[in-house]
Amino acid sequence: MSTVHARVWRFTVEKGSAGAEAVQAVEVGQGPLPVSLAALVNINALACDLRRTIDQRVRNHEISLLLSYLTGDVGAGLLGVDCGALDSSSLHIRRFVSECTGLGVMTAASETLFDWKSGVNGLSSFDVLPDKLVGVYGKSGVRPDLLYDLAAGPVAGEARGRRRDAEPMLPVAKGTAAQRRRLEKLATWSAEHGGHDYFMSWVWLGTGGVYVDIFLPEDSPAMAGLKTGWIEKPGSQQPWHFRVPRPDPRRPVQLDSEGDIDQPLLLRKRGADAQDGMAGEEASPADRARRMIEGAMDRAFEQSRMDEVGKLDGVPVCGTWIRAEAAGSARHKVLVGVLGEHVQVDLRAQRRRMAAESGNRLDLFLEGRLLTVVHPVGERLPSWRRIAEEAVGR
């Protein structure tokens, strides 16, 4: 599994009669954090509006484009970026690659950091929330990017991805002005929603690889289960403190997209019960959104039924191997496969297998009915027996 340069912060929000007044952040530590390329692909493969027609050819092209700019050993070592190619690309391509990397690294890293249990409800974007939640969070104003619907309650997640060259990329005891401004807005948003739990990740793409700052509120449930074994350098205890400006009541509220590419819907169900809770007129908003994903998976499977690539635990998998060669010679071949039905899988066990220190592990990720595998070009493709052993442990 590849790694990114990671730094984790814990922060507190000072509140007054008018809401959030100041933020104080302190580094927890820095080190190499494992991130699966296959998980990054899996996350972005569903980053589209599932209510519309899904053209798998377009999704495959976008995945090929994304991985054409990412470098490094698929099995181990640092996840890197072809900055020369990225800097030579048009602005909208740079934004696409940066934002997709930020989205994927945030979600893949959060599963490693928190080791969330199988069977939690899922993940969706604030841009396309189920109907009942739109009334809770509103359709405009400052909002985070993602909503994790966990067993312990909803947690908002903010994902940012940017191209940057600086020395150092992660300055000691200090973040950037852009990070400060976003934390100010998130602190205000949280206070306006009854102290809503949230965290933020900020991914930098640089010549030295991929860097990520992850900010966690001090009293967040995520902090209680935070894994720190990956930390090599303890953080500085020098606090980063700044005031939160009060909003101008005369200024109209506008949708705060800050130039992000659209990530309309992501909602995932972890664990063996991913197919449960799909029936009944009184289904929860999360269940209704999962029906949307199930329908999208049915349509994707039918579209590629003639392209069966193998079987997983006896279930047919349809899809194709993609060469990531949109920006030069391919480094990776990527399998994006849709299962005909769900198979039983323990995602925590899957993550432990992926994180095992072995240079012979496949970089694969299976969640719901979507299987992704990233494999080096030039090496023989893995057998389906091996894929099944590593995906489901049998």
mmCIF file of C-alpha atoms in Angstrom:
data_model
loop_
_atom_site.group_PDB
_atom_site.id
_atom_site.type_symbol
_atom_site.label_atom_id
_atom_site.label_comp_id
_atom_site.label_asym_id
_atom_site.label_seq_id
_atom_site.Cartn_x
_atom_site.Cartn_y
_atom_site.Cartn_z
ATOM 1 C CA MET A 1 0.000 0.000 0.000
ATOM 2 C CA SER A 2 1.295 3.465 -0.861
ATOM 3 C CA THR A 3 1.789 6.153 1.779
ATOM 4 C CA VAL A 4 1.267 9.908 1.982
ATOM 5 C CA HIS A 5 3.018 12.475 4.183
ATOM 6 C CA ALA A 6 0.418 13.091 6.901
ATOM 7 C CA ARG A 7 0.036 15.471 9.803
ATOM 8 C CA VAL A 8 -2.821 15.362 12.307
ATOM 9 C CA TRP A 9 -4.017 18.345 14.333
ATOM 10 C CA ARG A 10 -6.388 18.567 17.258
ATOM 11 C CA PHE A 11 -8.175 21.851 17.717
ATOM 12 C CA THR A 12 -10.645 23.588 20.010
ATOM 13 C CA VAL A 13 -13.150 26.305 19.219
ATOM 14 C CA GLU A 14 -13.630 29.123 21.720
ATOM 15 C CA LYS A 15 -17.281 30.121 21.788
ATOM 16 C CA GLY A 16 -19.011 33.248 22.995
ATOM 17 C CA SER A 17 -22.477 34.701 22.950
ATOM 18 C CA ALA A 18 -22.216 35.298 19.199
ATOM 19 C CA GLY A 19 -20.974 31.772 18.409
ATOM 20 C CA ALA A 20 -17.452 30.726 17.433
ATOM 21 C CA GLU A 21 -14.912 33.412 18.390
ATOM 22 C CA ALA A 22 -11.476 31.778 18.049
ATOM 23 C CA VAL A 23 -9.740 28.550 17.046
ATOM 24 C CA GLN A 24 -6.643 27.002 18.610
ATOM 25 C CA ALA A 25 -4.936 24.064 16.865
ATOM 26 C CA VAL A 26 -2.044 21.900 18.114
ATOM 27 C CA GLU A 27 -0.118 19.276 16.135
ATOM 28 C CA VAL A 28 -0.562 15.648 17.212
ATOM 29 C CA GLY A 29 2.210 14.329 14.980
ATOM 30 C CA GLN A 30 3.499 13.561 11.498
ATOM 31 C CA GLY A 31 4.419 10.407 9.609
ATOM 32 C CA PRO A 32 3.707 8.179 6.605
ATOM 33 C CA LEU A 33 0.020 7.246 6.487
ATOM 34 C CA PRO A 34 -1.032 4.229 4.361
ATOM 35 C CA VAL A 35 -3.438 5.041 1.541
ATOM 36 C CA SER A 36 -4.658 2.490 -0.983
ATOM 37 C CA LEU A 37 -4.733 3.626 -4.606
ATOM 38 C CA ALA A 38 -7.529 1.131 -5.210
ATOM 39 C CA ALA A 39 -9.562 2.744 -2.417
ATOM 40 C CA LEU A 40 -8.911 6.173 -3.931
ATOM 41 C CA VAL A 41 -10.216 4.885 -7.288
ATOM 42 C CA ASN A 42 -13.213 3.198 -5.655
ATOM 43 C CA ILE A 43 -14.253 6.404 -3.927
ATOM 44 C CA ASN A 44 -13.996 8.509 -7.084
ATOM 45 C CA ALA A 45 -15.765 5.900 -9.222
ATOM 46 C CA LEU A 46 -19.000 6.820 -7.407
ATOM 47 C CA ALA A 47 -18.360 10.565 -7.427
ATOM 48 C CA CYS A 48 -21.103 11.309 -9.914
ATOM 49 C CA ASP A 49 -24.792 12.109 -9.853
ATOM 50 C CA LEU A 50 -26.303 8.629 -9.634
ATOM 51 C CA ARG A 51 -29.759 10.000 -10.399
ATOM 52 C CA ARG A 52 -28.654 10.544 -13.998
ATOM 53 C CA THR A 53 -27.529 8.192 -16.726
ATOM 54 C CA ILE A 54 -24.115 6.745 -15.896
ATOM 55 C CA ASP A 55 -21.847 6.065 -18.849
ATOM 56 C CA GLN A 56 -19.183 3.660 -17.660
ATOM 57 C CA ARG A 57 -16.921 4.691 -20.546
ATOM 58 C CA VAL A 58 -16.818 8.224 -19.112
ATOM 59 C CA ARG A 59 -16.097 6.955 -15.599
ATOM 60 C CA ASN A 60 -13.277 4.754 -16.925
ATOM 61 C CA HIS A 61 -11.804 7.700 -18.839
ATOM 62 C CA GLU A 62 -11.856 9.889 -15.722
ATOM 63 C CA ILE A 63 -10.179 7.186 -13.634
ATOM 64 C CA SER A 64 -7.531 6.710 -16.320
ATOM 65 C CA LEU A 65 -6.964 10.464 -16.361
ATOM 66 C CA LEU A 66 -6.641 10.681 -12.566
ATOM 67 C CA LEU A 67 -4.149 7.828 -12.232
ATOM 68 C CA SER A 68 -2.117 9.059 -15.203
ATOM 69 C CA TYR A 69 -0.831 11.846 -12.944
ATOM 70 C CA LEU A 70 -0.170 9.711 -9.837
ATOM 71 C CA THR A 71 3.143 7.919 -9.520
ATOM 72 C CA GLY A 72 4.955 5.580 -7.178
ATOM 73 C CA ASP A 73 5.066 1.902 -6.370
ATOM 74 C CA VAL A 74 1.580 0.402 -6.263
ATOM 75 C CA GLY A 75 2.601 -2.073 -3.570
ATOM 76 C CA ALA A 76 4.545 0.197 -1.225
ATOM 77 C CA GLY A 77 6.389 3.478 -0.984
ATOM 78 C CA LEU A 78 5.312 7.078 -1.325
ATOM 79 C CA LEU A 79 2.359 8.081 -3.442
ATOM 80 C CA GLY A 80 3.708 10.686 -5.831
ATOM 81 C CA VAL A 81 2.538 13.132 -8.477
ATOM 82 C CA ASP A 82 3.856 13.821 -11.966
ATOM 83 C CA CYS A 83 4.047 17.545 -11.266
ATOM 84 C CA GLY A 84 5.633 18.333 -14.627
ATOM 85 C CA ALA A 85 2.655 16.873 -16.472
ATOM 86 C CA LEU A 86 0.192 18.396 -14.015
ATOM 87 C CA ASP A 87 1.675 21.884 -14.315
ATOM 88 C CA SER A 88 1.563 21.599 -18.102
ATOM 89 C CA SER A 89 -2.147 20.765 -18.036
ATOM 90 C CA SER A 90 -5.037 23.171 -18.289
ATOM 91 C CA LEU A 91 -6.479 24.682 -15.123
ATOM 92 C CA HIS A 92 -9.621 22.537 -15.128
ATOM 93 C CA ILE A 93 -7.528 19.343 -15.444
ATOM 94 C CA ARG A 94 -5.295 20.450 -12.545
ATOM 95 C CA ARG A 95 -8.397 21.122 -10.469
ATOM 96 C CA PHE A 96 -9.908 17.767 -11.398
ATOM 97 C CA VAL A 97 -6.786 15.797 -10.446
ATOM 98 C CA SER A 98 -6.194 17.787 -7.243
ATOM 99 C CA GLU A 99 -9.790 17.611 -6.013
ATOM 100 C CA CYS A 100 -10.219 13.915 -6.839
ATOM 101 C CA THR A 101 -6.958 13.124 -5.039
ATOM 102 C CA GLY A 102 -8.114 15.179 -2.054
ATOM 103 C CA LEU A 103 -11.466 13.393 -1.932
ATOM 104 C CA GLY A 104 -9.893 9.956 -2.222
ATOM 105 C CA VAL A 105 -7.058 10.550 0.250
ATOM 106 C CA MET A 106 -9.443 12.017 2.824
ATOM 107 C CA THR A 107 -11.815 9.073 2.825
ATOM 108 C CA ALA A 108 -9.136 6.372 2.526
ATOM 109 C CA ALA A 109 -7.012 7.984 5.242
ATOM 110 C CA SER A 110 -9.981 8.472 7.576
ATOM 111 C CA GLU A 111 -10.743 4.750 7.490
ATOM 112 C CA THR A 112 -7.115 4.038 8.428
ATOM 113 C CA LEU A 113 -7.014 6.682 11.145
ATOM 114 C CA PHE A 114 -10.284 5.822 12.841
ATOM 115 C CA ASP A 115 -10.738 2.145 11.867
ATOM 116 C CA TRP A 116 -14.474 2.682 11.634
ATOM 117 C CA LYS A 117 -16.466 -0.477 12.196
ATOM 118 C CA SER A 118 -18.311 -2.394 9.522
ATOM 119 C CA GLY A 119 -22.033 -1.865 9.332
ATOM 120 C CA VAL A 120 -22.192 1.905 9.750
ATOM 121 C CA ASN A 121 -24.690 3.723 7.616
ATOM 122 C CA GLY A 122 -22.686 5.433 4.916
ATOM 123 C CA LEU A 123 -21.371 8.589 3.354
ATOM 124 C CA SER A 124 -23.062 11.230 1.215
ATOM 125 C CA SER A 125 -22.303 14.635 -0.231
ATOM 126 C CA PHE A 126 -23.902 17.858 0.971
ATOM 127 C CA ASP A 127 -24.489 18.745 -2.670
ATOM 128 C CA VAL A 128 -27.164 16.048 -3.083
ATOM 129 C CA LEU A 129 -28.546 15.102 0.317
ATOM 130 C CA PRO A 130 -31.647 12.945 0.732
ATOM 131 C CA ASP A 131 -34.796 15.072 0.937
ATOM 132 C CA LYS A 132 -35.256 15.009 4.716
ATOM 133 C CA LEU A 133 -31.678 16.129 5.354
ATOM 134 C CA VAL A 134 -31.905 19.102 2.999
ATOM 135 C CA GLY A 135 -34.262 20.726 5.483
ATOM 136 C CA VAL A 136 -31.798 20.108 8.300
ATOM 137 C CA TYR A 137 -28.722 21.548 6.619
ATOM 138 C CA GLY A 138 -30.224 23.922 4.069
ATOM 139 C CA LYS A 139 -29.465 24.328 0.385
ATOM 140 C CA SER A 140 -27.012 27.228 0.559
ATOM 141 C CA GLY A 141 -24.433 28.899 2.729
ATOM 142 C CA VAL A 142 -21.232 27.476 4.180
ATOM 143 C CA ARG A 143 -21.277 23.687 4.189
ATOM 144 C CA PRO A 144 -18.668 20.918 4.333
ATOM 145 C CA ASP A 145 -18.264 18.514 1.416
ATOM 146 C CA LEU A 146 -19.258 15.137 2.851
ATOM 147 C CA LEU A 147 -21.553 13.719 5.494
ATOM 148 C CA TYR A 148 -20.496 10.511 7.237
ATOM 149 C CA ASP A 149 -23.590 8.842 8.650
ATOM 150 C CA LEU A 150 -21.970 6.797 11.420
ATOM 151 C CA ALA A 151 -23.431 4.637 14.145
ATOM 152 C CA ALA A 152 -22.368 7.258 16.725
ATOM 153 C CA GLY A 153 -24.077 10.042 14.772
ATOM 154 C CA PRO A 154 -23.422 12.210 11.707
ATOM 155 C CA VAL A 155 -19.899 13.551 11.140
ATOM 156 C CA ALA A 156 -19.224 16.175 8.473
ATOM 157 C CA GLY A 157 -16.038 15.928 6.451
ATOM 158 C CA GLU A 158 -14.274 18.648 4.498
ATOM 159 C CA ALA A 159 -12.034 17.476 1.624
ATOM 160 C CA ARG A 160 -9.637 19.837 -0.128
ATOM 161 C CA GLY A 161 -7.017 19.077 -2.784
ATOM 162 C CA ARG A 162 -4.548 21.627 -4.119
ATOM 163 C CA ARG A 163 -1.302 21.738 -6.126
ATOM 164 C CA ARG A 164 1.415 23.460 -4.106
ATOM 165 C CA ASP A 165 5.180 23.919 -3.926
ATOM 166 C CA ALA A 166 6.557 25.199 -0.637
ATOM 167 C CA GLU A 167 9.433 24.551 1.713
ATOM 168 C CA PRO A 168 8.458 22.963 3.990
ATOM 169 C CA MET A 169 5.157 21.554 2.751
ATOM 170 C CA LEU A 170 3.985 21.019 6.342
ATOM 171 C CA PRO A 171 5.427 23.965 8.319
ATOM 172 C CA VAL A 172 5.924 23.341 12.043
ATOM 173 C CA ALA A 173 3.017 24.416 14.252
ATOM 174 C CA LYS A 174 1.435 26.454 11.502
ATOM 175 C CA GLY A 175 -1.111 25.964 8.765
ATOM 176 C CA THR A 176 -1.838 28.119 5.746
ATOM 177 C CA ALA A 177 -4.074 31.146 5.361
ATOM 178 C CA ALA A 178 -6.482 29.107 3.207
ATOM 179 C CA GLN A 179 -6.730 26.413 5.895
ATOM 180 C CA ARG A 180 -7.359 29.063 8.539
ATOM 181 C CA ARG A 181 -10.162 30.644 6.515
ATOM 182 C CA ARG A 182 -11.848 27.292 5.985
ATOM 183 C CA LEU A 183 -11.561 26.317 9.655
ATOM 184 C CA GLU A 184 -13.133 29.657 10.553
ATOM 185 C CA LYS A 185 -16.088 28.914 8.296
ATOM 186 C CA LEU A 186 -16.449 25.333 9.525
ATOM 187 C CA ALA A 187 -16.368 26.460 13.159
ATOM 188 C CA THR A 188 -19.170 28.915 12.435
ATOM 189 C CA TRP A 189 -21.134 26.262 10.526
ATOM 190 C CA SER A 190 -20.770 23.775 13.388
ATOM 191 C CA ALA A 191 -21.941 26.305 15.985
ATOM 192 C CA GLU A 192 -24.967 27.183 13.857
ATOM 193 C CA HIS A 193 -25.905 23.486 13.721
ATOM 194 C CA GLY A 194 -25.800 22.736 17.426
ATOM 195 C CA GLY A 195 -22.110 21.882 17.656
ATOM 196 C CA HIS A 196 -22.241 19.436 14.722
ATOM 197 C CA ASP A 197 -19.252 17.069 14.694
ATOM 198 C CA TYR A 198 -16.827 17.492 11.777
ATOM 199 C CA PHE A 199 -13.235 17.188 10.632
ATOM 200 C CA MET A 200 -11.198 18.556 7.746
ATOM 201 C CA SER A 201 -8.437 17.222 5.508
ATOM 202 C CA TRP A 202 -6.318 19.312 3.196
ATOM 203 C CA VAL A 203 -4.283 17.495 0.543
ATOM 204 C CA TRP A 204 -1.278 19.091 -1.143
ATOM 205 C CA LEU A 205 0.189 17.715 -4.377
ATOM 206 C CA GLY A 206 3.883 18.547 -4.551
ATOM 207 C CA THR A 207 7.170 17.460 -6.083
ATOM 208 C CA GLY A 208 7.937 15.452 -2.937
ATOM 209 C CA GLY A 209 4.685 13.495 -3.085
ATOM 210 C CA VAL A 210 1.229 13.850 -1.583
ATOM 211 C CA TYR A 211 0.861 15.653 1.749
ATOM 212 C CA VAL A 212 -2.230 15.835 3.920
ATOM 213 C CA ASP A 213 -3.187 17.925 6.951
ATOM 214 C CA ILE A 214 -6.052 16.434 8.977
ATOM 215 C CA PHE A 215 -7.792 18.643 11.555
ATOM 216 C CA LEU A 216 -9.881 16.995 14.295
ATOM 217 C CA PRO A 217 -11.914 18.802 16.980
ATOM 218 C CA GLU A 218 -10.640 18.019 20.474
ATOM 219 C CA ASP A 219 -13.999 16.693 21.659
ATOM 220 C CA SER A 220 -14.779 14.713 18.501
ATOM 221 C CA PRO A 221 -15.602 11.002 18.938
ATOM 222 C CA ALA A 222 -13.000 10.375 16.239
ATOM 223 C CA MET A 223 -10.246 11.628 18.561
ATOM 224 C CA ALA A 224 -11.088 8.944 21.134
ATOM 225 C CA GLY A 225 -10.346 6.142 18.662
ATOM 226 C CA LEU A 226 -7.566 7.888 16.753
ATOM 227 C CA LYS A 227 -4.772 5.525 15.726
ATOM 228 C CA THR A 228 -1.282 6.986 16.259
ATOM 229 C CA GLY A 229 1.023 4.045 15.514
ATOM 230 C CA TRP A 230 1.948 5.557 12.124
ATOM 231 C CA ILE A 231 3.311 8.767 13.717
ATOM 232 C CA GLU A 232 7.099 9.094 13.496
ATOM 233 C CA LYS A 233 7.524 12.703 14.593
ATOM 234 C CA PRO A 234 5.561 14.058 17.585
ATOM 235 C CA GLY A 235 3.911 17.360 16.887
ATOM 236 C CA SER A 236 5.016 20.712 18.202
ATOM 237 C CA GLN A 237 3.005 21.832 21.225
ATOM 238 C CA GLN A 238 3.168 25.432 20.090
ATOM 239 C CA PRO A 239 -0.469 26.359 19.411
ATOM 240 C CA TRP A 240 -1.724 27.915 16.205
ATOM 241 C CA HIS A 241 -4.313 30.436 17.379
ATOM 242 C CA PHE A 242 -6.518 32.768 15.369
ATOM 243 C CA ARG A 243 -9.725 34.726 15.773
ATOM 244 C CA VAL A 244 -12.947 33.891 13.918
ATOM 245 C CA PRO A 245 -14.399 36.983 12.216
ATOM 246 C CA ARG A 246 -18.046 37.686 12.818
ATOM 247 C CA PRO A 247 -20.231 37.400 9.719
ATOM 248 C CA ASP A 248 -21.634 40.601 8.259
ATOM 249 C CA PRO A 249 -25.447 40.329 8.601
ATOM 250 C CA ARG A 250 -25.845 42.692 5.626
ATOM 251 C CA ARG A 251 -24.008 40.314 3.287
ATOM 252 C CA PRO A 252 -26.281 37.839 1.417
ATOM 253 C CA VAL A 253 -25.622 34.153 1.988
ATOM 254 C CA GLN A 254 -24.327 32.342 -1.071
ATOM 255 C CA LEU A 255 -23.412 28.757 -1.810
ATOM 256 C CA ASP A 256 -19.791 28.357 -0.691
ATOM 257 C CA SER A 257 -18.293 26.039 -3.283
ATOM 258 C CA GLU A 258 -14.877 27.800 -3.390
ATOM 259 C CA GLY A 259 -14.311 26.580 -6.918
ATOM 260 C CA ASP A 260 -14.538 22.862 -6.151
ATOM 261 C CA ILE A 261 -15.454 20.414 -8.856
ATOM 262 C CA ASP A 262 -18.884 18.902 -8.384
ATOM 263 C CA GLN A 263 -19.008 15.684 -6.360
ATOM 264 C CA PRO A 264 -22.782 15.192 -6.326
ATOM 265 C CA LEU A 265 -23.289 11.901 -4.507
ATOM 266 C CA LEU A 266 -21.252 9.463 -2.498
ATOM 267 C CA LEU A 267 -22.981 7.092 -0.155
ATOM 268 C CA ARG A 268 -21.455 3.846 0.990
ATOM 269 C CA LYS A 269 -22.517 1.032 3.287
ATOM 270 C CA ARG A 270 -19.737 -0.800 5.078
ATOM 271 C CA GLY A 271 -19.963 -4.373 6.230
ATOM 272 C CA ALA A 272 -21.750 -7.604 5.561
ATOM 273 C CA ASP A 273 -25.197 -6.045 5.991
ATOM 274 C CA ALA A 274 -24.703 -3.637 3.089
ATOM 275 C CA GLN A 275 -27.711 -5.054 1.258
ATOM 276 C CA ASP A 276 -30.065 -4.882 4.246
ATOM 277 C CA GLY A 277 -32.583 -2.142 4.976
ATOM 278 C CA MET A 278 -33.556 -1.689 1.345
ATOM 279 C CA ALA A 279 -37.284 -2.249 1.689
ATOM 280 C CA GLY A 280 -40.178 -0.557 3.449
ATOM 281 C CA GLU A 281 -42.040 2.670 2.913
ATOM 282 C CA GLU A 282 -40.578 4.193 6.086
ATOM 283 C CA ALA A 283 -36.953 3.748 5.033
ATOM 284 C CA SER A 284 -34.459 6.268 6.398
ATOM 285 C CA PRO A 285 -32.897 8.916 4.135
ATOM 286 C CA ALA A 286 -29.685 6.873 4.093
ATOM 287 C CA ASP A 287 -31.608 3.769 3.015
ATOM 288 C CA ARG A 288 -33.315 5.704 0.215
ATOM 289 C CA ALA A 289 -29.961 6.947 -1.020
ATOM 290 C CA ARG A 290 -28.562 3.405 -0.904
ATOM 291 C CA ARG A 291 -31.402 2.309 -3.146
ATOM 292 C CA MET A 292 -30.155 4.904 -5.616
ATOM 293 C CA ILE A 293 -26.678 3.344 -5.503
ATOM 294 C CA GLU A 294 -28.113 -0.151 -5.822
ATOM 295 C CA GLY A 295 -30.033 0.927 -8.905
ATOM 296 C CA ALA A 296 -26.907 2.517 -10.360
ATOM 297 C CA MET A 297 -24.960 -0.699 -9.760
ATOM 298 C CA ASP A 298 -27.719 -2.707 -11.480
ATOM 299 C CA ARG A 299 -27.550 -0.426 -14.526
ATOM 300 C CA ALA A 300 -23.746 -0.513 -14.615
ATOM 301 C CA PHE A 301 -23.774 -4.316 -14.410
ATOM 302 C CA GLU A 302 -26.277 -4.560 -17.262
ATOM 303 C CA GLN A 303 -24.233 -2.147 -19.393
ATOM 304 C CA SER A 304 -21.127 -4.315 -19.047
ATOM 305 C CA ARG A 305 -22.768 -7.757 -18.861
ATOM 306 C CA MET A 306 -20.950 -8.813 -22.024
ATOM 307 C CA ASP A 307 -17.605 -7.870 -20.412
ATOM 308 C CA GLU A 308 -17.373 -10.425 -17.615
ATOM 309 C CA VAL A 309 -13.796 -10.455 -16.359
ATOM 310 C CA GLY A 310 -14.085 -13.098 -13.636
ATOM 311 C CA LYS A 311 -15.971 -14.390 -10.622
ATOM 312 C CA LEU A 312 -15.649 -13.413 -6.989
ATOM 313 C CA ASP A 313 -16.919 -15.978 -4.532
ATOM 314 C CA GLY A 314 -19.038 -17.401 -7.367
ATOM 315 C CA VAL A 315 -20.507 -13.986 -8.275
ATOM 316 C CA PRO A 316 -19.805 -12.671 -11.808
ATOM 317 C CA VAL A 317 -17.786 -9.456 -12.066
ATOM 318 C CA CYS A 318 -18.254 -7.309 -15.182
ATOM 319 C CA GLY A 319 -15.939 -4.504 -16.160
ATOM 320 C CA THR A 320 -12.602 -3.892 -17.791
ATOM 321 C CA TRP A 321 -8.921 -3.332 -17.154
ATOM 322 C CA ILE A 322 -8.027 0.302 -17.927
ATOM 323 C CA ARG A 323 -4.574 1.556 -18.859
ATOM 324 C CA ALA A 324 -3.831 4.865 -17.107
ATOM 325 C CA GLU A 325 -2.076 6.468 -20.066
ATOM 326 C CA ALA A 326 -3.887 9.750 -20.575
ATOM 327 C CA ALA A 327 -0.679 11.722 -19.882
ATOM 328 C CA GLY A 328 2.072 9.558 -21.338
ATOM 329 C CA SER A 329 3.207 5.996 -20.811
ATOM 330 C CA ALA A 330 0.978 4.002 -18.486
ATOM 331 C CA ARG A 331 2.247 3.144 -15.004
ATOM 332 C CA HIS A 332 -0.903 1.424 -13.809
ATOM 333 C CA LYS A 333 -3.611 -0.881 -15.061
ATOM 334 C CA VAL A 334 -6.862 -0.423 -13.201
ATOM 335 C CA LEU A 335 -9.770 -2.831 -12.880
ATOM 336 C CA VAL A 336 -13.171 -1.279 -12.252
ATOM 337 C CA GLY A 337 -15.610 -4.145 -11.841
ATOM 338 C CA VAL A 338 -19.260 -4.329 -10.806
ATOM 339 C CA LEU A 339 -20.495 -7.453 -9.025
ATOM 340 C CA GLY A 340 -23.767 -9.061 -10.033
ATOM 341 C CA GLU A 341 -24.761 -9.156 -6.358
ATOM 342 C CA HIS A 342 -23.293 -8.503 -2.920
ATOM 343 C CA VAL A 343 -20.763 -10.834 -1.344
ATOM 344 C CA GLN A 344 -20.005 -11.088 2.345
ATOM 345 C CA VAL A 345 -16.866 -9.124 3.272
ATOM 346 C CA ASP A 346 -15.357 -7.852 6.510
ATOM 347 C CA LEU A 347 -13.930 -4.447 5.581
ATOM 348 C CA ARG A 348 -11.853 -4.136 8.743
ATOM 349 C CA ALA A 349 -10.202 -7.463 7.931
ATOM 350 C CA GLN A 350 -9.756 -6.263 4.333
ATOM 351 C CA ARG A 351 -7.979 -3.127 5.556
ATOM 352 C CA ARG A 352 -5.725 -5.183 7.823
ATOM 353 C CA ARG A 353 -4.748 -7.395 4.893
ATOM 354 C CA MET A 354 -4.010 -4.363 2.721
ATOM 355 C CA ALA A 355 -1.886 -2.768 5.458
ATOM 356 C CA ALA A 356 0.126 -5.946 6.104
ATOM 357 C CA GLU A 357 3.831 -5.440 5.495
ATOM 358 C CA SER A 358 4.242 -7.517 2.381
ATOM 359 C CA GLY A 359 5.556 -6.495 -1.007
ATOM 360 C CA ASN A 360 3.369 -9.142 -2.627
ATOM 361 C CA ARG A 361 -0.031 -7.736 -1.684
ATOM 362 C CA LEU A 362 -2.525 -6.632 -4.295
ATOM 363 C CA ASP A 363 -3.762 -3.076 -4.118
ATOM 364 C CA LEU A 364 -7.496 -3.764 -4.230
ATOM 365 C CA PHE A 365 -10.646 -2.488 -2.611
ATOM 366 C CA LEU A 366 -14.123 -4.002 -2.488
ATOM 367 C CA GLU A 367 -17.072 -2.138 -1.078
ATOM 368 C CA GLY A 368 -20.681 -2.934 -1.800
ATOM 369 C CA ARG A 369 -20.718 -4.194 -5.398
ATOM 370 C CA LEU A 370 -17.789 -2.141 -6.679
ATOM 371 C CA LEU A 371 -14.376 -3.807 -6.946
ATOM 372 C CA THR A 372 -11.257 -1.840 -7.870
ATOM 373 C CA VAL A 373 -7.737 -3.205 -8.370
ATOM 374 C CA VAL A 374 -4.629 -1.174 -9.264
ATOM 375 C CA HIS A 375 -1.751 -3.187 -10.744
ATOM 376 C CA PRO A 376 1.641 -2.188 -12.215
ATOM 377 C CA VAL A 377 1.893 -2.184 -15.999
ATOM 378 C CA GLY A 378 4.307 -4.848 -17.220
ATOM 379 C CA GLU A 379 3.426 -7.369 -14.528
ATOM 380 C CA ARG A 380 1.178 -10.339 -15.169
ATOM 381 C CA LEU A 381 -2.411 -9.673 -14.151
ATOM 382 C CA PRO A 382 -3.415 -11.432 -10.928
ATOM 383 C CA SER A 383 -5.574 -14.541 -11.085
ATOM 384 C CA TRP A 384 -9.151 -14.388 -9.856
ATOM 385 C CA ARG A 385 -8.310 -16.944 -7.216
ATOM 386 C CA ARG A 386 -5.767 -14.535 -5.781
ATOM 387 C CA ILE A 387 -8.119 -11.547 -6.087
ATOM 388 C CA ALA A 388 -10.809 -13.488 -4.206
ATOM 389 C CA GLU A 389 -8.386 -14.535 -1.472
ATOM 390 C CA GLU A 390 -7.344 -10.961 -0.795
ATOM 391 C CA ALA A 391 -10.766 -9.352 -1.312
ATOM 392 C CA VAL A 392 -12.925 -11.641 0.803
ATOM 393 C CA GLY A 393 -10.350 -13.799 2.578
ATOM 394 C CA ARG A 394 -11.404 -17.087 0.999
#
